[in-house]
């Protein structure tokens, strides 16, 4: 009995050693993997928290729904892997094809200016990475977005699909013409700059709707809010900005 007892103890110690050892080793692999890819989920939550506090809230964007959306959407998964570590920096970042994902503050400010409510319908012109569309989808039920560069649209479609933003509809085409079949929209946001406000977008704005749009040439652009009230158009200028130009038949070549 005593022999069996001590053998059992040895086996038990051996098994414990293996389990503990393996546990430690796989822990190391996990840590290395995380350090390599920079993808510790908790650290991204913390980085977004400081991004919202320091870059967005401190500069005056206060709408709780906008702040919630900016905290929730995993911005790092919308930027190319090679620059993922800079995803929450206070700057626009390149996404390929000479295009950029806007600076976090500008995304938040434009979203706040849209003044959205849950049941409303929004159109975005300039899908890019799909990030702004995901932020919008955290706030409203229907989001339509148009991108003129097909490969960017395809990547955005799959990112949005993988992350579960099933409410976003993406179309490949010229956003200058809007999305007539889905109009009217309570909000329209344009994330590339035309020289002047595209008339089809004003036509597709619902009564009481808001169009948030940068307008101008490469050097001088203004962020405008255009409102349609009692059939009349009112526009106000918010601040000078610099966006990539609207391209296609109605824009820069
Ligand atoms: N909102 C994007 C950033 C957009 S950058 C994001 O969150 O990542 C501007 C985008 O507008 C680019 O992807 C550019 O290809 C697109 N664009 C430029 N002209 C366009 C047009 N006429 N119609 C639709 N998209 C256009």
CSV table of N, CA and C in Angstrom, one decimal, residues 31-135:
chain,number,residue,atom,x,y,z
A,31,UNK,N,2.2,35.9,-24.5
A,31,UNK,CA,2.8,37.2,-24.3
A,31,UNK,C,3.6,37.7,-25.5
A,32,UNK,N,4.4,36.7,-26.1
A,32,UNK,CA,5.3,37.1,-27.2
A,32,UNK,C,4.4,37.5,-28.4
A,33,UNK,N,3.3,36.7,-28.6
A,33,UNK,CA,2.5,36.9,-29.7
A,33,UNK,C,1.9,38.3,-29.6
A,34,UNK,N,1.4,38.6,-28.4
A,34,UNK,CA,0.8,39.9,-28.1
A,34,UNK,C,1.8,41.1,-28.4
A,35,UNK,N,3.0,40.9,-27.9
A,35,UNK,CA,4.0,41.9,-28.0
A,35,UNK,C,4.3,42.1,-29.5
A,36,UNK,N,4.3,41.0,-30.2
A,36,UNK,CA,4.7,41.1,-31.6
A,36,UNK,C,3.6,41.8,-32.4
A,37,UNK,N,2.3,41.5,-32.2
A,37,UNK,CA,1.3,42.1,-33.0
A,37,UNK,C,0.7,43.3,-32.4
A,38,UNK,N,1.1,43.6,-31.1
A,38,UNK,CA,0.5,44.8,-30.4
A,38,UNK,C,-1.0,44.7,-30.2
A,39,UNK,N,-1.5,43.5,-30.1
A,39,UNK,CA,-3.0,43.3,-30.0
A,39,UNK,C,-3.4,42.7,-28.7
A,40,UNK,N,-3.0,43.3,-27.5
A,40,UNK,CA,-3.6,42.9,-26.3
A,40,UNK,C,-5.0,43.6,-26.2
A,41,UNK,N,-6.1,42.9,-26.2
A,41,UNK,CA,-7.4,43.6,-26.3
A,41,UNK,C,-7.5,44.7,-25.3
A,42,UNK,N,-7.2,44.4,-24.0
A,42,UNK,CA,-7.4,45.4,-22.9
A,42,UNK,C,-6.6,46.7,-23.2
A,43,UNK,N,-5.4,46.6,-23.8
A,43,UNK,CA,-4.6,47.8,-24.0
A,43,UNK,C,-5.3,48.6,-25.1
A,44,UNK,N,-6.0,48.1,-26.0
A,44,UNK,CA,-6.7,48.9,-27.0
A,44,UNK,C,-7.9,49.6,-26.4
A,45,UNK,N,-8.6,48.9,-25.4
A,45,UNK,CA,-9.7,49.6,-24.7
A,45,UNK,C,-9.1,50.8,-24.0
A,46,UNK,N,-8.0,50.6,-23.3
A,46,UNK,CA,-7.4,51.7,-22.6
A,46,UNK,C,-6.9,52.8,-23.5
A,47,UNK,N,-6.4,52.5,-24.7
A,47,UNK,CA,-5.9,53.5,-25.6
A,47,UNK,C,-7.1,54.3,-26.2
A,48,UNK,N,-8.2,53.6,-26.4
A,48,UNK,CA,-9.3,54.3,-26.9
A,48,UNK,C,-9.9,55.3,-25.9
A,49,UNK,N,-9.9,54.8,-24.6
A,49,UNK,CA,-10.3,55.6,-23.5
A,49,UNK,C,-9.5,56.9,-23.5
A,50,UNK,N,-8.2,56.8,-23.5
A,50,UNK,CA,-7.4,58.1,-23.5
A,50,UNK,C,-7.6,58.9,-24.8
A,51,UNK,N,-7.8,58.2,-25.9
A,51,UNK,CA,-8.0,58.9,-27.2
A,51,UNK,C,-9.3,59.8,-27.0
A,52,UNK,N,-10.4,59.2,-26.5
A,52,UNK,CA,-11.6,59.9,-26.3
A,52,UNK,C,-11.5,61.0,-25.3
A,53,UNK,N,-10.8,60.8,-24.2
A,53,UNK,CA,-10.7,61.8,-23.2
A,53,UNK,C,-9.8,63.0,-23.6
A,54,UNK,N,-8.6,62.6,-24.2
A,54,UNK,CA,-7.6,63.7,-24.4
A,54,UNK,C,-7.8,64.4,-25.8
A,55,UNK,N,-8.2,63.6,-26.8
A,55,UNK,CA,-8.3,64.3,-28.1
A,55,UNK,C,-9.7,64.8,-28.5
A,56,UNK,N,-10.7,64.1,-27.9
A,56,UNK,CA,-12.1,64.4,-28.3
A,56,UNK,C,-12.9,65.2,-27.3
A,57,UNK,N,-13.0,64.6,-26.1
A,57,UNK,CA,-13.8,65.3,-25.0
A,57,UNK,C,-13.2,66.6,-24.7
A,58,UNK,N,-11.9,66.6,-24.5
A,58,UNK,CA,-11.2,67.9,-24.1
A,58,UNK,C,-11.4,69.0,-25.1
A,59,UNK,N,-11.6,68.6,-26.4
A,59,UNK,CA,-11.7,69.6,-27.4
A,59,UNK,C,-13.2,70.0,-27.6
A,60,UNK,N,-14.1,69.4,-26.8
A,60,UNK,CA,-15.4,70.0,-26.8
A,60,UNK,C,-16.5,69.0,-27.4
A,61,UNK,N,-16.2,67.9,-27.9
A,61,UNK,CA,-17.2,66.9,-28.3
A,61,UNK,C,-17.8,66.2,-27.1
A,62,UNK,N,-19.1,66.5,-26.8
A,62,UNK,CA,-19.6,66.0,-25.5
A,62,UNK,C,-20.8,65.0,-25.7
A,63,UNK,N,-21.3,64.9,-26.9
A,63,UNK,CA,-22.5,64.0,-27.1
A,63,UNK,C,-22.1,62.6,-26.6
A,64,UNK,N,-22.9,62.1,-25.6
A,64,UNK,CA,-22.5,60.8,-25.0
A,64,UNK,C,-22.6,59.6,-25.9
A,65,UNK,N,-23.5,59.7,-26.9
A,65,UNK,CA,-23.6,58.6,-27.9
A,65,UNK,C,-22.4,58.6,-28.8
A,66,UNK,N,-21.9,59.8,-29.1
A,66,UNK,CA,-20.7,59.8,-30.0
A,66,UNK,C,-19.5,59.3,-29.2
A,67,UNK,N,-19.4,59.7,-28.0
A,67,UNK,CA,-18.2,59.3,-27.2
A,67,UNK,C,-18.3,57.8,-26.9
A,68,UNK,N,-19.5,57.3,-26.7
A,68,UNK,CA,-19.6,55.8,-26.5
A,68,UNK,C,-19.2,55.1,-27.8
A,69,UNK,N,-19.6,55.6,-29.0
A,69,UNK,CA,-19.3,54.9,-30.2
A,69,UNK,C,-17.8,55.0,-30.5
A,70,UNK,N,-17.1,56.1,-30.1
A,70,UNK,CA,-15.7,56.2,-30.4
A,70,UNK,C,-14.9,55.3,-29.4
A,71,UNK,N,-15.5,55.1,-28.2
A,71,UNK,CA,-14.8,54.1,-27.3
A,71,UNK,C,-15.0,52.7,-27.8
A,72,UNK,N,-16.1,52.4,-28.4
A,72,UNK,CA,-16.5,51.0,-28.7
A,72,UNK,C,-15.8,50.5,-30.0
A,73,UNK,N,-15.8,51.3,-31.1
A,73,UNK,CA,-15.3,50.8,-32.4
A,73,UNK,C,-13.8,50.5,-32.3
A,74,UNK,N,-13.4,49.3,-32.7
A,74,UNK,CA,-11.9,49.0,-32.6
A,74,UNK,C,-11.2,49.6,-33.8
A,75,UNK,N,-10.8,50.9,-33.6
A,75,UNK,CA,-10.2,51.7,-34.7
A,75,UNK,C,-9.0,50.9,-35.3
A,76,UNK,N,-8.2,50.2,-34.4
A,76,UNK,CA,-7.0,49.6,-34.9
A,76,UNK,C,-7.3,48.5,-36.0
A,77,UNK,N,-8.5,48.0,-36.0
A,77,UNK,CA,-8.8,46.9,-37.0
A,77,UNK,C,-9.2,47.5,-38.3
A,78,UNK,N,-9.3,48.8,-38.4
A,78,UNK,CA,-9.6,49.5,-39.7
A,78,UNK,C,-8.4,50.1,-40.4
A,79,UNK,N,-7.2,50.0,-39.7
A,79,UNK,CA,-6.0,50.5,-40.4
A,79,UNK,C,-5.1,49.4,-40.8
A,80,UNK,N,-4.2,49.6,-41.8
A,80,UNK,CA,-3.3,48.6,-42.2
A,80,UNK,C,-2.5,48.0,-41.1
A,81,UNK,N,-2.2,46.7,-41.1
A,81,UNK,CA,-1.5,46.1,-40.0
A,81,UNK,C,-0.1,46.8,-39.7
A,82,UNK,N,0.5,47.3,-40.8
A,82,UNK,CA,1.9,47.8,-40.6
A,82,UNK,C,1.9,49.1,-39.7
A,83,UNK,N,0.7,49.8,-39.6
A,83,UNK,CA,0.7,51.0,-38.8
A,83,UNK,C,-0.3,50.9,-37.7
A,84,UNK,N,-0.7,49.7,-37.4
A,84,UNK,CA,-1.7,49.5,-36.4
A,84,UNK,C,-1.4,50.1,-35.0
A,85,UNK,N,-0.1,50.1,-34.7
A,85,UNK,CA,0.3,50.7,-33.4
A,85,UNK,C,0.0,52.2,-33.3
A,86,UNK,N,-0.2,52.8,-34.4
A,86,UNK,CA,-0.5,54.3,-34.3
A,86,UNK,C,-2.0,54.6,-34.5
A,87,UNK,N,-2.8,53.5,-34.4
A,87,UNK,CA,-4.2,53.7,-34.8
A,87,UNK,C,-4.9,54.8,-33.9
A,88,UNK,N,-4.5,54.9,-32.7
A,88,UNK,CA,-5.3,55.9,-31.8
A,88,UNK,C,-4.5,57.2,-31.7
A,89,UNK,N,-3.5,57.4,-32.6
A,89,UNK,CA,-2.8,58.7,-32.5
A,89,UNK,C,-3.7,59.8,-33.0
A,90,UNK,N,-3.3,61.1,-32.7
A,90,UNK,CA,-4.1,62.2,-33.0
A,90,UNK,C,-3.8,62.8,-34.4
A,91,UNK,N,-4.1,61.9,-35.4
A,91,UNK,CA,-3.7,62.2,-36.7
A,91,UNK,C,-4.4,61.3,-37.7
A,92,UNK,N,-4.6,61.8,-39.0
A,92,UNK,CA,-5.1,60.9,-40.0
A,92,UNK,C,-4.0,59.9,-40.3
A,93,UNK,N,-4.4,58.7,-40.9
A,93,UNK,CA,-3.4,57.7,-41.2
A,93,UNK,C,-3.7,57.2,-42.6
A,94,UNK,N,-2.6,56.8,-43.4
A,94,UNK,CA,-2.8,56.3,-44.7
A,94,UNK,C,-3.5,54.9,-44.7
A,95,UNK,N,-4.4,54.7,-45.7
A,95,UNK,CA,-5.1,53.4,-45.8
A,95,UNK,C,-4.9,52.8,-47.2
A,96,UNK,N,-3.9,53.4,-48.0
A,96,UNK,CA,-3.7,52.9,-49.3
A,96,UNK,C,-4.4,53.7,-50.4
A,97,UNK,N,-3.9,53.6,-51.6
A,97,UNK,CA,-4.5,54.3,-52.8
A,97,UNK,C,-4.6,55.8,-52.6
A,98,UNK,N,-3.6,56.4,-51.8
A,98,UNK,CA,-3.5,57.8,-51.5
A,98,UNK,C,-4.6,58.3,-50.7
A,99,UNK,N,-5.3,57.5,-50.0
A,99,UNK,CA,-6.4,57.9,-49.1
A,99,UNK,C,-6.1,57.8,-47.7
A,100,UNK,N,-6.9,58.4,-46.8
A,100,UNK,CA,-6.6,58.4,-45.4
A,100,UNK,C,-7.8,58.1,-44.5
A,101,UNK,N,-7.6,57.5,-43.4
A,101,UNK,CA,-8.7,57.4,-42.4
A,101,UNK,C,-8.5,58.7,-41.6
A,102,UNK,N,-9.7,59.4,-41.3
A,102,UNK,CA,-9.6,60.7,-40.7
A,102,UNK,C,-9.1,60.6,-39.2
A,103,UNK,N,-8.6,61.8,-38.8
A,103,UNK,CA,-8.1,61.9,-37.4
A,103,UNK,C,-9.3,61.6,-36.4
A,104,UNK,N,-9.1,60.9,-35.3
A,104,UNK,CA,-10.3,60.6,-34.4
A,104,UNK,C,-11.1,61.8,-34.1
A,105,UNK,N,-10.5,62.9,-33.8
A,105,UNK,CA,-11.3,64.1,-33.4
A,105,UNK,C,-12.3,64.5,-34.5
A,106,UNK,N,-11.8,64.5,-35.7
A,106,UNK,CA,-12.6,64.9,-36.9
A,106,UNK,C,-13.8,63.9,-37.1
A,107,UNK,N,-13.5,62.7,-36.9
A,107,UNK,CA,-14.6,61.7,-37.0
A,107,UNK,C,-15.7,62.0,-36.0
A,108,UNK,N,-15.2,62.2,-34.7
A,108,UNK,CA,-16.2,62.5,-33.6
A,108,UNK,C,-16.9,63.8,-33.8
A,109,UNK,N,-16.2,64.8,-34.3
A,109,UNK,CA,-16.8,66.1,-34.5
A,109,UNK,C,-17.9,66.1,-35.6
A,110,UNK,N,-17.6,65.4,-36.7
A,110,UNK,CA,-18.5,65.4,-37.8
A,110,UNK,C,-19.7,64.5,-37.4
A,111,UNK,N,-19.5,63.5,-36.6
A,111,UNK,CA,-20.6,62.6,-36.2
A,111,UNK,C,-21.5,63.4,-35.2
A,112,UNK,N,-20.9,64.2,-34.3
A,112,UNK,CA,-21.7,65.1,-33.4
A,112,UNK,C,-22.5,66.1,-34.2
A,113,UNK,N,-21.9,66.7,-35.2
A,113,UNK,CA,-22.6,67.7,-36.0
A,113,UNK,C,-23.8,67.1,-36.8
A,114,UNK,N,-23.8,65.8,-37.0
A,114,UNK,CA,-24.9,65.2,-37.7
A,114,UNK,C,-26.2,65.1,-36.8
A,115,UNK,N,-25.9,65.2,-35.5
A,115,UNK,CA,-27.0,65.3,-34.5
A,115,UNK,C,-28.0,64.2,-34.7
A,116,UNK,N,-27.6,62.9,-34.6
A,116,UNK,CA,-28.4,61.8,-35.0
A,116,UNK,C,-29.2,61.2,-33.8
A,117,UNK,N,-30.3,60.5,-34.2
A,117,UNK,CA,-31.1,59.7,-33.3
A,117,UNK,C,-31.2,58.3,-33.8
A,118,UNK,N,-31.4,57.4,-32.9
A,118,UNK,CA,-31.4,55.9,-33.2
A,118,UNK,C,-32.1,55.5,-34.5
A,119,UNK,N,-33.3,56.0,-34.7
A,119,UNK,CA,-34.1,55.5,-35.9
A,119,UNK,C,-33.8,56.2,-37.2
A,120,UNK,N,-32.8,57.0,-37.2
A,120,UNK,CA,-32.5,57.8,-38.4
A,120,UNK,C,-31.7,57.0,-39.4
A,121,UNK,N,-31.7,57.6,-40.6
A,121,UNK,CA,-31.0,57.0,-41.8
A,121,UNK,C,-29.9,57.9,-42.3
A,122,UNK,N,-28.7,57.3,-42.4
A,122,UNK,CA,-27.5,58.2,-42.8
A,122,UNK,C,-26.8,57.7,-44.0
A,123,UNK,N,-26.3,58.6,-44.8
A,123,UNK,CA,-25.5,58.3,-46.0
A,123,UNK,C,-24.1,58.9,-45.7
A,124,UNK,N,-23.1,58.0,-46.0
A,124,UNK,CA,-21.7,58.5,-46.0
A,124,UNK,C,-21.2,58.5,-47.4
A,125,UNK,N,-20.5,59.5,-47.9
A,125,UNK,CA,-19.8,59.5,-49.1
A,125,UNK,C,-18.3,59.4,-48.8
A,126,UNK,N,-17.6,58.3,-49.3
A,126,UNK,CA,-16.2,58.1,-48.9
A,126,UNK,C,-16.0,57.1,-47.8
A,127,UNK,N,-16.3,55.8,-48.1
A,127,UNK,CA,-16.2,54.7,-47.1
A,127,UNK,C,-14.8,54.6,-46.6
A,128,UNK,N,-13.8,54.6,-47.5
A,128,UNK,CA,-12.4,54.5,-47.1
A,128,UNK,C,-12.3,53.1,-46.4
A,129,UNK,N,-11.8,53.2,-45.1
A,129,UNK,CA,-11.6,52.0,-44.3
A,129,UNK,C,-12.9,51.4,-43.8
A,130,UNK,N,-13.9,52.1,-43.8
A,130,UNK,CA,-15.2,51.7,-43.2
A,130,UNK,C,-15.3,52.1,-41.7
A,131,UNK,N,-14.3,52.8,-41.2
A,131,UNK,CA,-14.3,53.2,-39.7
A,131,UNK,C,-15.5,54.1,-39.4
A,132,UNK,N,-15.6,55.2,-40.2
A,132,UNK,CA,-16.6,56.2,-39.9
A,132,UNK,C,-18.0,55.5,-40.0
A,133,UNK,N,-18.2,54.7,-41.0
A,133,UNK,CA,-19.5,54.0,-41.1
A,133,UNK,C,-19.8,53.1,-39.9
A,134,UNK,N,-18.7,52.5,-39.3
A,134,UNK,CA,-18.9,51.7,-38.1
A,134,UNK,C,-19.3,52.5,-36.9
A,135,UNK,N,-18.7,53.7,-36.8
A,135,UNK,CA,-19.1,54.7,-35.7
A,135,UNK,C,-20.5,55.1,-35.9
